[in-house]
Short mmCIF file of C-alpha atoms and ligand atoms in Angstrom, two decimals:
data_model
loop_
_atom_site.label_atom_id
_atom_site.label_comp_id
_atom_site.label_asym_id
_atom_site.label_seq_id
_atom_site.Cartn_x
_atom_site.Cartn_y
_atom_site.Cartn_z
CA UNK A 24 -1.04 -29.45 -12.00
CA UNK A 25 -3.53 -28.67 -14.71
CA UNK A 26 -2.75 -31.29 -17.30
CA UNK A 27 -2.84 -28.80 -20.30
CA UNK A 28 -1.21 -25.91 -19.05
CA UNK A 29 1.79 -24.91 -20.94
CA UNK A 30 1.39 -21.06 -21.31
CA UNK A 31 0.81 -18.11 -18.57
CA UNK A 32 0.55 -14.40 -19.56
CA UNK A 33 1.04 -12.45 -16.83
CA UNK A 34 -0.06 -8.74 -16.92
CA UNK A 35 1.89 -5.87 -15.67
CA UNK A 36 5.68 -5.75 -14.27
CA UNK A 37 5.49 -4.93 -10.68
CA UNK A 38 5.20 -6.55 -6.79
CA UNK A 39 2.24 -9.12 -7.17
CA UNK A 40 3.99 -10.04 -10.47
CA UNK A 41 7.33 -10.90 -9.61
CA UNK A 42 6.38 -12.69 -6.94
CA UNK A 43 3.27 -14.56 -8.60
CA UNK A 44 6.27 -15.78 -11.15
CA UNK A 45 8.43 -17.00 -8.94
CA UNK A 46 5.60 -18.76 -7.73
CA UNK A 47 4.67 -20.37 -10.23
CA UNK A 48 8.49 -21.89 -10.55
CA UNK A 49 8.51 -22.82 -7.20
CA UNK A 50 5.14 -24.78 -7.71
CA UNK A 51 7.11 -26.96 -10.56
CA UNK A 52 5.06 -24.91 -13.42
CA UNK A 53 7.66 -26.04 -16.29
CA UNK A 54 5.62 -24.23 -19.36
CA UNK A 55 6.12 -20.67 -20.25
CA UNK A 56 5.44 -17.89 -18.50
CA UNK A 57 5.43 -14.07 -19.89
CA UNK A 58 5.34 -11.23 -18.15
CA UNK A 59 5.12 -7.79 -19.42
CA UNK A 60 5.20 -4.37 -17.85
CA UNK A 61 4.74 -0.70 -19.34
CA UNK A 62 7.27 0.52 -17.11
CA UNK A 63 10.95 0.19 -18.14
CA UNK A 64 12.10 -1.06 -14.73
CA UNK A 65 11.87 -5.13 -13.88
CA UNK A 66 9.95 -5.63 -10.80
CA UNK A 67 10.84 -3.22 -7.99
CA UNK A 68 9.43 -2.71 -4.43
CA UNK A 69 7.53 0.82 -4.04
CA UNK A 70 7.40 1.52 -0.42
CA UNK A 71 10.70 2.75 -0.28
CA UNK A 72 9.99 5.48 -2.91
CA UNK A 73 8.49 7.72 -0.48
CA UNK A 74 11.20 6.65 2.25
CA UNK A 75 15.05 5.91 1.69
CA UNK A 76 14.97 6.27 -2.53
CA UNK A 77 13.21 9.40 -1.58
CA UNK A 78 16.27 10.56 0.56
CA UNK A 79 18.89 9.23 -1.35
CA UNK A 80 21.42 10.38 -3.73
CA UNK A 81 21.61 8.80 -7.21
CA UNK A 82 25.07 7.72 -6.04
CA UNK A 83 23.48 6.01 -3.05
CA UNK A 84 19.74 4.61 -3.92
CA UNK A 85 19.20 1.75 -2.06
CA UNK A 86 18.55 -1.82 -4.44
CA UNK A 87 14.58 -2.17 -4.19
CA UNK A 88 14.53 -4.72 -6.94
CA UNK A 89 11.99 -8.10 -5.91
CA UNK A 90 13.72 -10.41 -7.19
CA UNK A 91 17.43 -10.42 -8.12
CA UNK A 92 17.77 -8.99 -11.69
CA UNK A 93 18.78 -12.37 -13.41
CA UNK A 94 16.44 -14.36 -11.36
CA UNK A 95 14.27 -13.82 -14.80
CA UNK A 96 16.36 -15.34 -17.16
CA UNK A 97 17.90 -18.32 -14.72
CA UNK A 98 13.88 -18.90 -14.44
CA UNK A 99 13.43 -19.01 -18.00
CA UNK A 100 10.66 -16.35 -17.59
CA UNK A 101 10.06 -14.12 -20.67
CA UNK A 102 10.17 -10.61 -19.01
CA UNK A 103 9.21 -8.05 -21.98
CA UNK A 104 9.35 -4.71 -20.25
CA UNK A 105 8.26 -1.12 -21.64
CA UNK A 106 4.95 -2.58 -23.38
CA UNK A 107 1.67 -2.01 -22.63
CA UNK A 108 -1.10 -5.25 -23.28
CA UNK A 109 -3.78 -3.22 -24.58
CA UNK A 110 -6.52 -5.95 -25.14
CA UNK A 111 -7.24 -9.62 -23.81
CA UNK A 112 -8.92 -11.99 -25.00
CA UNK A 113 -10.07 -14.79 -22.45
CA UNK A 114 -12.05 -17.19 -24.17
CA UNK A 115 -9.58 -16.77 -27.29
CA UNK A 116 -6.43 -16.82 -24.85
CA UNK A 117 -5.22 -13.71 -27.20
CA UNK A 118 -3.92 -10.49 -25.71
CA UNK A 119 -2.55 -7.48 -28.16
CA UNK A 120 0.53 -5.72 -26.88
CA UNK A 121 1.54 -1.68 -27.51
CA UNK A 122 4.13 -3.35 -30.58
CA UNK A 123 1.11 -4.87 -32.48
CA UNK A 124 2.54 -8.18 -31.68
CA UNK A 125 -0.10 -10.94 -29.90
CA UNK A 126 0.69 -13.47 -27.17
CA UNK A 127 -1.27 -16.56 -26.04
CA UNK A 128 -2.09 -17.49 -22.97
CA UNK A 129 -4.38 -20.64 -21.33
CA UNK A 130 -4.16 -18.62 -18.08
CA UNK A 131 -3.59 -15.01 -17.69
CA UNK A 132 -3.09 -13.04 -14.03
CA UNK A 133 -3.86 -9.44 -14.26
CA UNK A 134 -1.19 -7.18 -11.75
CA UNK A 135 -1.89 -4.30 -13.23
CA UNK A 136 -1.69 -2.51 -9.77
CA UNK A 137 -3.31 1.38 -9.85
CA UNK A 138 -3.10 5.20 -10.78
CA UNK A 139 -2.61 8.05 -8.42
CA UNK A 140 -5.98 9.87 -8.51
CA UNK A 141 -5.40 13.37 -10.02
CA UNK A 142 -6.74 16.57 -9.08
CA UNK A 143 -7.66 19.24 -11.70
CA UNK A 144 -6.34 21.80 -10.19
CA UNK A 145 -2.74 20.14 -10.09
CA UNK A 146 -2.30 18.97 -13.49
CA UNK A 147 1.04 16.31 -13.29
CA UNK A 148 2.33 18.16 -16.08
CA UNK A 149 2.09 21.41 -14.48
CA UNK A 150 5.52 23.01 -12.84
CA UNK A 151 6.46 22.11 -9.70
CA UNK A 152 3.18 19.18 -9.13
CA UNK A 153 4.38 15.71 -8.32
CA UNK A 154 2.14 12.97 -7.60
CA UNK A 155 4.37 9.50 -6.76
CA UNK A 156 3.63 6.24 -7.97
CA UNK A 157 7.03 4.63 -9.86
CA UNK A 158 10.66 4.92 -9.36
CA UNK A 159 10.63 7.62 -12.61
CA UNK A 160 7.76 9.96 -10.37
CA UNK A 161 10.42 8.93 -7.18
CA UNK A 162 13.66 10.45 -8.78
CA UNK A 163 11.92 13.47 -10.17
CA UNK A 164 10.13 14.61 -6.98
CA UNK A 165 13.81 14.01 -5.03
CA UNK A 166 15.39 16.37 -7.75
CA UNK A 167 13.15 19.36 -7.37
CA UNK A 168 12.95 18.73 -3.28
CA UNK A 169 16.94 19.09 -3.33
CA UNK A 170 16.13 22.93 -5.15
CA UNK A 171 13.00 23.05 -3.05
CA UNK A 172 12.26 25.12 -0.45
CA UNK A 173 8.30 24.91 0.43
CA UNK A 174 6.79 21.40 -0.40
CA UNK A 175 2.65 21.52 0.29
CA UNK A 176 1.13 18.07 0.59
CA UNK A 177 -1.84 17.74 -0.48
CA UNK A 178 -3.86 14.80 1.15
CA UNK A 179 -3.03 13.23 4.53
CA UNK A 180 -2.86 10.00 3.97
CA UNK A 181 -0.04 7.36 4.66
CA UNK A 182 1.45 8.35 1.25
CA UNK A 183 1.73 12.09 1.75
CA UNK A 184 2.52 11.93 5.51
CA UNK A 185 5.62 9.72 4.31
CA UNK A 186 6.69 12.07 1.59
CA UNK A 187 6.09 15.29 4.46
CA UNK A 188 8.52 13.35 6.84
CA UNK A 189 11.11 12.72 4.09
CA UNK A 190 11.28 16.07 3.13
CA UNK A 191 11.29 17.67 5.82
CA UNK A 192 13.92 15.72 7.22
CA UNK A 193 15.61 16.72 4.02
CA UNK A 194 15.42 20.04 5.21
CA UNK A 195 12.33 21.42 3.39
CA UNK A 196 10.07 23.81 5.10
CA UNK A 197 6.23 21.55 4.94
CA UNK A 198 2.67 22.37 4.82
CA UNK A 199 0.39 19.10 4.87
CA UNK A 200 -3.42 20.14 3.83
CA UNK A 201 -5.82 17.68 4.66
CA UNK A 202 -9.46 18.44 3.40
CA UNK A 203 -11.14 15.92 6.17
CA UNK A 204 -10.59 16.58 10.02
CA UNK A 205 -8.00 14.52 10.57
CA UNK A 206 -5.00 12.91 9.26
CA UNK A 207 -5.63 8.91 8.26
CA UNK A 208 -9.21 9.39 8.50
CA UNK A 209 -9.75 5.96 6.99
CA UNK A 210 -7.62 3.84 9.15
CA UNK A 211 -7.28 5.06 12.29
CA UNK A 212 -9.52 6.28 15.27
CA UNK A 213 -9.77 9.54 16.02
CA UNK A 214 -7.22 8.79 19.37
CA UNK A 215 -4.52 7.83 16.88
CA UNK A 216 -4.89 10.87 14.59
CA UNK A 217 -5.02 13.05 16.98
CA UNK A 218 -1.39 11.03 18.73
CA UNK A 219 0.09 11.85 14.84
CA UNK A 220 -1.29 15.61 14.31
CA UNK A 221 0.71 16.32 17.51
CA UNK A 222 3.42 14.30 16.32
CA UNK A 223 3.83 15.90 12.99
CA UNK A 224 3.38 19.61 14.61
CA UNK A 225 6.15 18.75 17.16
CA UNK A 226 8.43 17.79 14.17
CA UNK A 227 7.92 21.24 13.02
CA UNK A 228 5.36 20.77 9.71
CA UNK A 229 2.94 22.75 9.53
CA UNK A 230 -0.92 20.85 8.82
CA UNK A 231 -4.21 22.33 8.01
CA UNK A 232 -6.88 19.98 8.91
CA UNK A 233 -10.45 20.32 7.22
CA UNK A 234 -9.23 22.61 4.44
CA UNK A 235 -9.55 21.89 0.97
CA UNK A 236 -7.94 24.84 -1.04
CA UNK A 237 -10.38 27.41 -1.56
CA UNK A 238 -7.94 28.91 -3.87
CA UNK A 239 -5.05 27.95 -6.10
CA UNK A 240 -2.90 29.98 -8.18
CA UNK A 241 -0.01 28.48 -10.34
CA UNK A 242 2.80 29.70 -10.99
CA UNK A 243 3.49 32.67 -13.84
CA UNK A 244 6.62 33.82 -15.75
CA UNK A 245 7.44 36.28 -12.99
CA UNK A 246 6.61 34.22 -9.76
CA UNK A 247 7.95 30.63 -9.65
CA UNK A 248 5.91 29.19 -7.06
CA UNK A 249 2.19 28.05 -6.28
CA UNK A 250 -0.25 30.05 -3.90
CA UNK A 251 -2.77 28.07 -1.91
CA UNK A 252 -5.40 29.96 -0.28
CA UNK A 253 -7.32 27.80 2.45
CA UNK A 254 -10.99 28.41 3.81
CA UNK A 255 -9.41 29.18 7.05
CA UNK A 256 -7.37 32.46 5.86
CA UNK A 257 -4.04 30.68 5.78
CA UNK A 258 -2.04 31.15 2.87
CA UNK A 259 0.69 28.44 1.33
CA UNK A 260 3.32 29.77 -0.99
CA UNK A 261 5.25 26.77 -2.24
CA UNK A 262 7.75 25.79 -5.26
CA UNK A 263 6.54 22.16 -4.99
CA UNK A 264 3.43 20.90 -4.44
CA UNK A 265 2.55 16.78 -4.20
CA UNK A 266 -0.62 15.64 -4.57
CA UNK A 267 -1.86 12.44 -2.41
CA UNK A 268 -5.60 11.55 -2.75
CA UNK A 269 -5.62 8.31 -3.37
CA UNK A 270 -5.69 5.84 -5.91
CA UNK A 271 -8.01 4.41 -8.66
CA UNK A 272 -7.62 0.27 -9.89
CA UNK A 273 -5.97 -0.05 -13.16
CA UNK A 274 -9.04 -1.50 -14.38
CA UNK A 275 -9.24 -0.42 -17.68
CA UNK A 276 -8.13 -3.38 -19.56
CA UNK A 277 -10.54 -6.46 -17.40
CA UNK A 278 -13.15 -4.21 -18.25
CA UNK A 279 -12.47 -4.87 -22.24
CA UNK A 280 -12.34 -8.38 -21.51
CA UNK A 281 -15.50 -8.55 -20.02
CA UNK A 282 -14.68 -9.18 -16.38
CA UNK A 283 -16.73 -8.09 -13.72
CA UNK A 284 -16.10 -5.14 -11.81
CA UNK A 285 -16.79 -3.89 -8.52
CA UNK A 286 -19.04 -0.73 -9.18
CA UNK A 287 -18.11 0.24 -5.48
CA UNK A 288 -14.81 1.07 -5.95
CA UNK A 289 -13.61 0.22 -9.78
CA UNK A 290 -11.51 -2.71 -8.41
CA UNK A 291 -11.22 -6.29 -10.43
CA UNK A 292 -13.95 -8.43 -8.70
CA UNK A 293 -12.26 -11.70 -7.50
CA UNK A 294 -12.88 -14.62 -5.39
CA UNK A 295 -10.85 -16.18 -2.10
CA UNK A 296 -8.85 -17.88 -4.91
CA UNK A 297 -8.19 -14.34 -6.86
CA UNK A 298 -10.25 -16.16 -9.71
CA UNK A 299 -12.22 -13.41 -11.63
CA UNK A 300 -15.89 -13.65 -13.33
CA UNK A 301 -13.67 -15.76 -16.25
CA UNK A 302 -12.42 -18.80 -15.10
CA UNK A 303 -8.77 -18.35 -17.10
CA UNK A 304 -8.45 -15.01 -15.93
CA UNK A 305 -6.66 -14.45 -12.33
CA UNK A 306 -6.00 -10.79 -10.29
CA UNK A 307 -3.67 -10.03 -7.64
CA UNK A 308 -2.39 -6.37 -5.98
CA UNK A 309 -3.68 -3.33 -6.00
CA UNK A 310 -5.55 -4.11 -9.10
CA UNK A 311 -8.06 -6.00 -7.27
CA UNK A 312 -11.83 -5.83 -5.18
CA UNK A 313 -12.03 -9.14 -2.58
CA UNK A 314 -14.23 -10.22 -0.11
CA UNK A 315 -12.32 -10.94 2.96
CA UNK A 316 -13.35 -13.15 6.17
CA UNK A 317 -17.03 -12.27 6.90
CA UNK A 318 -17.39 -9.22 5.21
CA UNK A 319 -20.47 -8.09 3.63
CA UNK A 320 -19.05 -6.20 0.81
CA UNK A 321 -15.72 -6.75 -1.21
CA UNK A 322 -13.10 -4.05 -0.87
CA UNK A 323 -9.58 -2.80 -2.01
CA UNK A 324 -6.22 -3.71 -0.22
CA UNK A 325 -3.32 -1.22 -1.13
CA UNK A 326 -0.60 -2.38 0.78
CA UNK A 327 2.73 -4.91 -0.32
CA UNK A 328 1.35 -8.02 1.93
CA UNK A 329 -1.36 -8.20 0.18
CA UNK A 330 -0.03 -7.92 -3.26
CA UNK A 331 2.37 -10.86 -2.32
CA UNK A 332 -0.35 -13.20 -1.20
CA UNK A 333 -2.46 -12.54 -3.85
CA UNK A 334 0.15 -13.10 -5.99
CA UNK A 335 1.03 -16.30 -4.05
CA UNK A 336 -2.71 -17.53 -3.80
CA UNK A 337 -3.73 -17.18 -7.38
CA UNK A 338 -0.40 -18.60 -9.08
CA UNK A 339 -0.76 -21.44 -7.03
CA UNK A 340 -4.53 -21.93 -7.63
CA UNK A 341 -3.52 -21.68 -11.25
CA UNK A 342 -1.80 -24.70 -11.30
CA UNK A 343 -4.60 -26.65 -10.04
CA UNK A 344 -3.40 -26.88 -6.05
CA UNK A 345 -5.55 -25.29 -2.69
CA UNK A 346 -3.19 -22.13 -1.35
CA UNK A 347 -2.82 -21.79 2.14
CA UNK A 348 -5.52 -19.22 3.45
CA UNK A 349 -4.21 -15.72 3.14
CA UNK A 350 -2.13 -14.25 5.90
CA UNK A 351 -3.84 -12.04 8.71
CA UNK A 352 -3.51 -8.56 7.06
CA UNK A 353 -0.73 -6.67 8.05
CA UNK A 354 0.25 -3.13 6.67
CA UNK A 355 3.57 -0.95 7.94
CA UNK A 356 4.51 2.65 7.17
CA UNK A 357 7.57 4.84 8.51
CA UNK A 358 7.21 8.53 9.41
CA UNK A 359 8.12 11.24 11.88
CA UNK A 360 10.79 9.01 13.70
CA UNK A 361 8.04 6.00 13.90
CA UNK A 362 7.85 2.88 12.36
CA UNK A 363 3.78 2.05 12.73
CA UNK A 364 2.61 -1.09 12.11
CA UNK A 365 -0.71 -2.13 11.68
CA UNK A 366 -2.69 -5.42 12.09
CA UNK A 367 -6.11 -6.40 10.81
CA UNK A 368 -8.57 -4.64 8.86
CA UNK A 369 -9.94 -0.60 10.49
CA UNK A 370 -13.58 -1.40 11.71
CA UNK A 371 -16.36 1.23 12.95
CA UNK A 372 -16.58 1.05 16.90
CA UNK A 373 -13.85 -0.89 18.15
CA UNK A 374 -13.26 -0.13 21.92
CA UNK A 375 -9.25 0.79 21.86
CA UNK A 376 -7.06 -0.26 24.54
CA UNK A 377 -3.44 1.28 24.86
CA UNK A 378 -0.43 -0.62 26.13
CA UNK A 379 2.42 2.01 26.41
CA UNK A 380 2.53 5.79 26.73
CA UNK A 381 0.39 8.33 23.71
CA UNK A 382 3.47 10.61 24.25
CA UNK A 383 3.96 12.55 20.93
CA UNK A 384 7.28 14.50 22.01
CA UNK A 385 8.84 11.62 23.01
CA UNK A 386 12.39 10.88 21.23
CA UNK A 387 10.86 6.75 20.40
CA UNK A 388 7.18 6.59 21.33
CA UNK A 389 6.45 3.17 21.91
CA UNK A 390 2.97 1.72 22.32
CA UNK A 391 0.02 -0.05 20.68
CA UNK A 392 -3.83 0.63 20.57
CA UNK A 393 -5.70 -2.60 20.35
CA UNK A 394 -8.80 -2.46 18.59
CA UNK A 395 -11.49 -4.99 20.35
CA UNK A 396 -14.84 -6.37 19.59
CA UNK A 397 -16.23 -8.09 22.70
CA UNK A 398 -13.02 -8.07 24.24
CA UNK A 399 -11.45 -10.09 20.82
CA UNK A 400 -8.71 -8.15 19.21
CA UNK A 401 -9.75 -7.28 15.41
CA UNK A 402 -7.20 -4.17 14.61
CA UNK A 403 -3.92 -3.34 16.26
CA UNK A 404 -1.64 0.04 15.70
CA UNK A 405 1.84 -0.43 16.99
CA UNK A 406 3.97 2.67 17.22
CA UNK A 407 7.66 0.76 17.42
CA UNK A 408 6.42 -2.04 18.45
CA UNK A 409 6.50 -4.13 15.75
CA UNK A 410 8.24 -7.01 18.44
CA UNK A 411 5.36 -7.05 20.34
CA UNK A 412 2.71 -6.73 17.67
CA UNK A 413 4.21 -9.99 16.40
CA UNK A 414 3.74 -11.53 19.50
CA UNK A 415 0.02 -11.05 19.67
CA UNK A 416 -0.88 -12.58 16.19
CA UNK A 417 -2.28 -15.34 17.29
CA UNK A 418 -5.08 -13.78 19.65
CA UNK A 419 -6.03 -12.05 16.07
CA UNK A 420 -5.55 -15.34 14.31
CA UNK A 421 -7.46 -17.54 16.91
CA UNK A 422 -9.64 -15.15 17.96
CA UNK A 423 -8.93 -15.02 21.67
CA UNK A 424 -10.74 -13.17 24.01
CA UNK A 425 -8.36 -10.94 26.17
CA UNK A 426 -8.42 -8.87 29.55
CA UNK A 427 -8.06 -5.29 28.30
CA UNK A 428 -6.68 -4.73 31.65
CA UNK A 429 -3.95 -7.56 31.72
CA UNK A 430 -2.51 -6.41 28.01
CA UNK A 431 -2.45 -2.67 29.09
CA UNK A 432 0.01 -4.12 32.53
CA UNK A 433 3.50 -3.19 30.64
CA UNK A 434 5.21 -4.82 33.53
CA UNK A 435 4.04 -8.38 31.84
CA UNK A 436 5.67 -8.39 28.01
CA UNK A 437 3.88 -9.01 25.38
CA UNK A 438 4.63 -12.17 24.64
CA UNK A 439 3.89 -13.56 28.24
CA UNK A 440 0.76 -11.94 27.96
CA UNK A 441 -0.17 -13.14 24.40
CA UNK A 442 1.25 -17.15 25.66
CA UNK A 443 -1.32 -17.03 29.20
CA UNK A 444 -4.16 -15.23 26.91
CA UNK A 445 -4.01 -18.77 24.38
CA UNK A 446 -3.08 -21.00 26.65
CA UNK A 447 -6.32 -19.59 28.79
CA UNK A 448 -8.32 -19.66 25.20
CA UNK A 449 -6.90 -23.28 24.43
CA UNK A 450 -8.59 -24.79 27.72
CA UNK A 451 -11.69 -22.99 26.91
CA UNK A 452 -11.48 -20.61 30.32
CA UNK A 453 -12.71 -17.55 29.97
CA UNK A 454 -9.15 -14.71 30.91
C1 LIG B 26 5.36 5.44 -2.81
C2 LIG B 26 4.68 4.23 -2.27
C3 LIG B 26 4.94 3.83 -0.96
C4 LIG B 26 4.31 2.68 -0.45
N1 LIG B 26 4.57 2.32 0.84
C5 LIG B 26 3.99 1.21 1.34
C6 LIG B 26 4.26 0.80 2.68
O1 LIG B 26 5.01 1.45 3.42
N2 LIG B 26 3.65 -0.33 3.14
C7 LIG B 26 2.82 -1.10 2.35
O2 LIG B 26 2.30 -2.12 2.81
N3 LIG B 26 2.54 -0.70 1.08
C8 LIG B 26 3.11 0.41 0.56
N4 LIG B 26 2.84 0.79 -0.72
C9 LIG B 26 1.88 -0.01 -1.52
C10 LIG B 26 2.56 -1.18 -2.26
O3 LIG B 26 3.75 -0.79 -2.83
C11 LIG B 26 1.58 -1.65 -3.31
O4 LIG B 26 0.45 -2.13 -2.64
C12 LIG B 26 2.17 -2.73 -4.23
O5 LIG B 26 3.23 -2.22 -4.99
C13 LIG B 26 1.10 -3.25 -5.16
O6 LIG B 26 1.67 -4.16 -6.06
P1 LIG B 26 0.94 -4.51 -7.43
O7 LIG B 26 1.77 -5.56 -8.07
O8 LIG B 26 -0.49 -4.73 -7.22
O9 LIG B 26 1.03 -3.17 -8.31
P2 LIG B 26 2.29 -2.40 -8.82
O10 LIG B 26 3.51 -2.69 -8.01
O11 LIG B 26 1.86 -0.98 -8.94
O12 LIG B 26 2.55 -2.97 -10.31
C14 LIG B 26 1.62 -2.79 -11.35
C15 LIG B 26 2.40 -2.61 -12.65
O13 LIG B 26 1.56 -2.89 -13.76
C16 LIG B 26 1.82 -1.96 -14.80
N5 LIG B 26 0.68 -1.97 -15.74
C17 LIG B 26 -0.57 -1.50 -15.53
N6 LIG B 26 -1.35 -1.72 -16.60
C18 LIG B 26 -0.58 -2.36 -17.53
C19 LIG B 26 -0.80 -2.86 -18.85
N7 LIG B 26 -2.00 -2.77 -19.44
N8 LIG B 26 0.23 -3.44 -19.51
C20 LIG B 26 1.45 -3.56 -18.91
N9 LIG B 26 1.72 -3.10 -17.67
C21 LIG B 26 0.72 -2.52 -16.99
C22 LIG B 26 2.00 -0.67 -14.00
O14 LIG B 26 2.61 0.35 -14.74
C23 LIG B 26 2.89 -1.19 -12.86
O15 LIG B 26 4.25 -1.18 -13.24
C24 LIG B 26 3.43 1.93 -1.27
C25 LIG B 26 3.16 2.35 -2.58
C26 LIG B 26 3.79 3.47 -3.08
C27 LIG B 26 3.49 3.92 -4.49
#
């Protein structure tokens, strides 16, 4: 451990935090550690915000705390919640808080996650527009869908698919509007969109692909809902509208303190060990722009894994020791009866191989499309399959080459497949 570290700041209250924390304890970091959020919750998971705290009552909301509330105080960590830090310092070690009061730091990890992006047109203050980041955007969006009886998503990505499946399970009549061609445009290939499209029609939404509004009228004193005109004549009428189009680093405050940021995509430029361009200064989460394996370019990571390695990697490297590498990137969401799973990073031109049936009316799909390079697996999509997408790993991991026609045999299971693929990599045959 760094002989002369007796004081970490740690910036922002939420996943990469808490678990960057308990890190640090776990490492045997005796010194102090503060941690301070703007939000008024401690540390609490967001994926089930769009899912089961979505669909809950307040009588039944699940717990989606990280850690276990008095984990903070039996940790002796100094959790200062509903303050903003609105300046650091680095080469000072100062950072200002929202109460005027200062706090020093010899090392200081940035968490500061990101922002829904916002479109003009849907101001979040206007009546009836929700856009869902914390538990507070959660619980009001679940209130007006219990009154609600049109909800148009705007944006078809993970986020707003998972809010469409909620409520419509929760009984709500839903229009999804998508301005590219296809839903998940950024992830998946065009075979896997098209799979989901079906999927979600099926279901009963309704989803306008390659329509951004042409058209938008808000609501008035006499009509209490919002008309959306689209290019292609349609016409939405809906009482609640949620916006989905992304979102934008929380930034803001490493640019003040001089770090470097990526002008590609606004993210906190850090290394392998989530070191920024100052050597006291750490990022981890959403927050963050990485280069990963042999990519050319850094990019940004929204999803919970990697917030918790980051976390892991740079609270560890704080304290002076090598983290293990990073964890093959794995991302999950649940929608329209499916839990999907995915594995690896989306590249341009993978030749996909499917294991399983592409039936979108059936009860529990089940498959996976295997994304290959040469015949190596690079990116997976598992529709329930998560079993099986755990079993092939380590072809990702050890970069096995694999017969496209031996994984697509379902009478072999994954895992036998997966054990004769390595063992066949291991003695250097070609399978
Ligand atoms: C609704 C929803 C559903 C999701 N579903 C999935 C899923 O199914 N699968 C998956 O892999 N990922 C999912 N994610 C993504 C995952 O939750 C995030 O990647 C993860 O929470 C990122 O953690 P983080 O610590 O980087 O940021 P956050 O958890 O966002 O925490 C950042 C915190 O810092 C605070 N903050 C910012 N600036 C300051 C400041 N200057 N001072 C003090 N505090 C500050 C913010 O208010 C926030 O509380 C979902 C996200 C959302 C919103």
């Amino acid at each position: 451990m760094t002989e002369t570290l007796s004081s970490i700041l740690i910036v922002g209250a939420g996943q990469a935090a808490a678990v960057a924390a308990a890190t640090l304890r776990d490492q045997g970091f005796e010194g102090k550690i503060t941690l301070i959020g703007d939000e008024t919750h401690a540390p609490y998971e967001r994926p089930p915000l769009s899912k089961d705290v979505l669909a809950a009552t307040p009588e039944n909301e699940p717990a989606i705390d990280v850690k276990p509330i008095d984990f903070y105080s039996i940790a002796d960590i100094d959790l200062r919640l509903g303050l903003r830090v609105e300046s650091i310092d680095p080469v000072a070690g100062t950072a200002e808080l929202s109460d005027n009061s200062q706090v020093m730091f010899d090392q200081c990890l940035l968490t500061t996650g990101g922002t829904a992006r916002f479109i003009e047109a849907f101001p979040e203050d206007a009546p009836g527009v929700f856009y869902l980041r914390t538990l507070d955007d959660a619980h009001a969006l679940r209130t007006a869908l219990k009154y609600s009886k049109h909800l148009a998503v705007i944006g078809g990505g993970f986020l707003g698919l998972e809010v469409a499946s909620t409520a419509h399970k929760m009984g709500v009549a839903v229009s999804v509007i998508e301005a590219t061609d296809r839903v998940l445009s950024r992830v998946a290939p065009p075979t896997f969109s098209d799979w989901l499209q079906q999927r979600i029609v099926h279901t009963g939404l309704s989803l306008h692909l390659g329509n951004a509004p042409a058209s938008i009228t808000p609501p008035t004193d006499i009509k209490a809902s919002w008309d959306i005109r689209l290019p292609d004549e349609h016409h939405i009428v809906a009482d609640t509208v949620m916006v989905s189009v992304g979102l934008s680093a929380n930034s803001a405050l490493a640019r003040q303190g001089g770090l470097d940021i990526d002008p590609n995509n606004g993210g906190i430029l850090v290394n392998e060990q989530c070191q920024t361009s100052q050597a006291n200064v750490y990022a981890a989460g959403d927050c963050t722009s990485q280069i990963r394996g042999n990519a050319a370019q850094a990019s940004r990571l929204e999803s919970w894994q990697n917030a918790n390695e980051q976390a892991r990697i740079a609270a560890t490297h704080m304290l002076g020791k090598d983290p293990a590498p990073a964890a093959y990137p794995w991302f999950w969401t649940d929608q329209f009866g499916c839990n999907i799973q995915m594995l690896g990073l989306p590249e341009p031109d993978l030749n996909y191989v499917i294991r399983g049936e592409l039936d979108p009316k059936a009860e529990t799909p089940k498959f996976i499309m295997l994304g290959l390079r040469n015949d190596v697996p690079r990116y997976a999509i598992a529709v329930n399959a998560g079993g099986d997408l755990r079993a092939l790993r380590t072809l990702f991991e050890k970069g096995v080459c694999i017969n496209p026609n031996e994984f697509t045999d379902t009478s072999v299971t994954a895992r036998a497949f997966a054990k004769s693929a390595t063992a066949a990599h291991n003695a250097g045959q070609p399978n």
